[in-house]
PDB file of C-alpha atoms in Angstrom:
ATOM      1  CA  UNK A 217     117.207 150.682 151.660  1.00  0.00           C
ATOM      2  CA  UNK A 218     116.231 147.786 153.846  1.00  0.00           C
ATOM      3  CA  UNK A 219     113.522 147.986 156.467  1.00  0.00           C
ATOM      4  CA  UNK A 220     114.786 147.177 159.958  1.00  0.00           C
ATOM      5  CA  UNK A 221     111.346 147.334 161.577  1.00  0.00           C
ATOM      6  CA  UNK A 222     107.743 147.169 160.459  1.00  0.00           C
ATOM      7  CA  UNK A 223     107.278 150.760 161.593  1.00  0.00           C
ATOM      8  CA  UNK A 224     109.531 151.816 158.703  1.00  0.00           C
ATOM      9  CA  UNK A 225     107.325 150.167 156.057  1.00  0.00           C
ATOM     10  CA  UNK A 226     105.296 152.327 153.639  1.00  0.00           C
ATOM     11  CA  UNK A 227     101.992 153.582 155.057  1.00  0.00           C
ATOM     12  CA  UNK A 228      99.984 151.498 152.598  1.00  0.00           C
ATOM     13  CA  UNK A 229     101.579 148.385 154.062  1.00  0.00           C
ATOM     14  CA  UNK A 230     101.506 149.426 157.724  1.00  0.00           C
ATOM     15  CA  UNK A 231      97.912 150.639 157.621  1.00  0.00           C
ATOM     16  CA  UNK A 232      96.462 147.633 155.816  1.00  0.00           C
ATOM     17  CA  UNK A 233      98.363 144.458 156.615  1.00  0.00           C
ATOM     18  CA  UNK A 234      98.242 142.530 159.895  1.00  0.00           C
ATOM     19  CA  UNK A 235     101.516 142.378 161.838  1.00  0.00           C
ATOM     20  CA  UNK A 236     102.433 138.889 160.585  1.00  0.00           C
ATOM     21  CA  UNK A 237     101.854 139.938 156.973  1.00  0.00           C
ATOM     22  CA  UNK A 238     104.020 142.996 157.587  1.00  0.00           C
ATOM     23  CA  UNK A 239     106.792 140.681 158.783  1.00  0.00           C
ATOM     24  CA  UNK A 240     106.471 138.669 155.564  1.00  0.00           C
ATOM     25  CA  UNK A 241     106.508 141.844 153.482  1.00  0.00           C
ATOM     26  CA  UNK A 242     109.548 143.285 155.242  1.00  0.00           C
ATOM     27  CA  UNK A 243     111.577 140.078 155.015  1.00  0.00           C
ATOM     28  CA  UNK A 244     110.721 139.520 151.333  1.00  0.00           C
ATOM     29  CA  UNK A 245     111.450 143.148 150.469  1.00  0.00           C
ATOM     30  CA  UNK A 246     114.811 143.082 152.215  1.00  0.00           C
ATOM     31  CA  UNK A 247     115.818 139.836 150.520  1.00  0.00           C
ATOM     32  CA  UNK A 248     114.743 141.099 147.083  1.00  0.00           C
ATOM     33  CA  UNK A 249     116.496 144.418 147.656  1.00  0.00           C
ATOM     34  CA  UNK A 250     119.788 142.554 147.932  1.00  0.00           C
ATOM     35  CA  UNK A 251     119.040 139.876 145.332  1.00  0.00           C
ATOM     36  CA  UNK A 252     117.991 142.313 142.598  1.00  0.00           C
ATOM     37  CA  UNK A 253     120.568 145.024 143.224  1.00  0.00           C
ATOM     38  CA  UNK A 254     122.033 144.539 139.767  1.00  0.00           C
ATOM     39  CA  UNK A 255     119.724 145.430 136.849  1.00  0.00           C
ATOM     40  CA  UNK A 256     120.966 142.305 135.049  1.00  0.00           C
ATOM     41  CA  UNK A 257     119.292 140.170 137.751  1.00  0.00           C
ATOM     42  CA  UNK A 258     115.863 141.743 137.148  1.00  0.00           C
ATOM     43  CA  UNK A 259     113.300 140.411 134.688  1.00  0.00           C
ATOM     44  CA  UNK A 260     112.846 143.966 133.448  1.00  0.00           C
ATOM     45  CA  UNK A 261     116.175 145.796 133.854  1.00  0.00           C
ATOM     46  CA  UNK A 262     114.369 149.115 133.341  1.00  0.00           C
ATOM     47  CA  UNK A 263     112.476 148.696 136.629  1.00  0.00           C
ATOM     48  CA  UNK A 264     114.181 150.123 139.664  1.00  0.00           C
ATOM     49  CA  UNK A 265     115.538 147.984 142.456  1.00  0.00           C
ATOM     50  CA  UNK A 266     112.875 149.416 144.749  1.00  0.00           C
ATOM     51  CA  UNK A 267     109.967 148.665 142.402  1.00  0.00           C
ATOM     52  CA  UNK A 268     111.119 145.076 141.976  1.00  0.00           C
ATOM     53  CA  UNK A 269     111.575 144.612 145.733  1.00  0.00           C
ATOM     54  CA  UNK A 270     108.049 145.907 146.426  1.00  0.00           C
ATOM     55  CA  UNK A 271     106.587 143.558 143.784  1.00  0.00           C
ATOM     56  CA  UNK A 272     108.387 140.605 145.342  1.00  0.00           C
ATOM     57  CA  UNK A 273     107.204 141.618 148.811  1.00  0.00           C
ATOM     58  CA  UNK A 274     103.540 141.862 147.754  1.00  0.00           C
ATOM     59  CA  UNK A 275     103.781 138.502 145.971  1.00  0.00           C
ATOM     60  CA  UNK A 276     105.124 136.943 149.174  1.00  0.00           C
ATOM     61  CA  UNK A 277     102.237 138.362 151.212  1.00  0.00           C
ATOM     62  CA  UNK A 278      99.689 137.127 148.667  1.00  0.00           C
ATOM     63  CA  UNK A 279     100.952 133.552 149.086  1.00  0.00           C
ATOM     64  CA  UNK A 280      99.670 133.543 152.676  1.00  0.00           C
ATOM     65  CA  UNK A 281      97.019 136.275 152.791  1.00  0.00           C
ATOM     66  CA  UNK A 282      94.072 137.460 150.749  1.00  0.00           C
ATOM     67  CA  UNK A 283      91.532 140.244 151.096  1.00  0.00           C
ATOM     68  CA  UNK A 284      88.166 139.146 152.440  1.00  0.00           C
ATOM     69  CA  UNK A 285      84.775 140.557 151.395  1.00  0.00           C
ATOM     70  CA  UNK A 286      85.293 143.474 153.802  1.00  0.00           C
ATOM     71  CA  UNK A 287      88.641 144.364 152.287  1.00  0.00           C
ATOM     72  CA  UNK A 288      90.678 143.092 155.279  1.00  0.00           C
ATOM     73  CA  UNK A 289      93.772 140.989 154.747  1.00  0.00           C
ATOM     74  CA  UNK A 290      93.279 137.520 156.264  1.00  0.00           C
ATOM     75  CA  UNK A 291      95.281 134.309 156.333  1.00  0.00           C
ATOM     76  CA  UNK A 292      94.362 131.872 153.605  1.00  0.00           C
TER      77      UNK A 292
END
């Protein structure tokens, strides 16, 4: 399941991340979804394709954004 638009992202992503961070999340998720389709490609083959793709997507966001003291995601 790839996300074609940011509006399709999970609510926790849509409601918390700025638009640019959502773009990063969506692109990383979609890439990971394809890359880790096979369980043999995953670090932990017991984790689902979806779980791995979400982990990759959050890691990509956290390379460019962090939460500030108010809990808002801001560019680093």
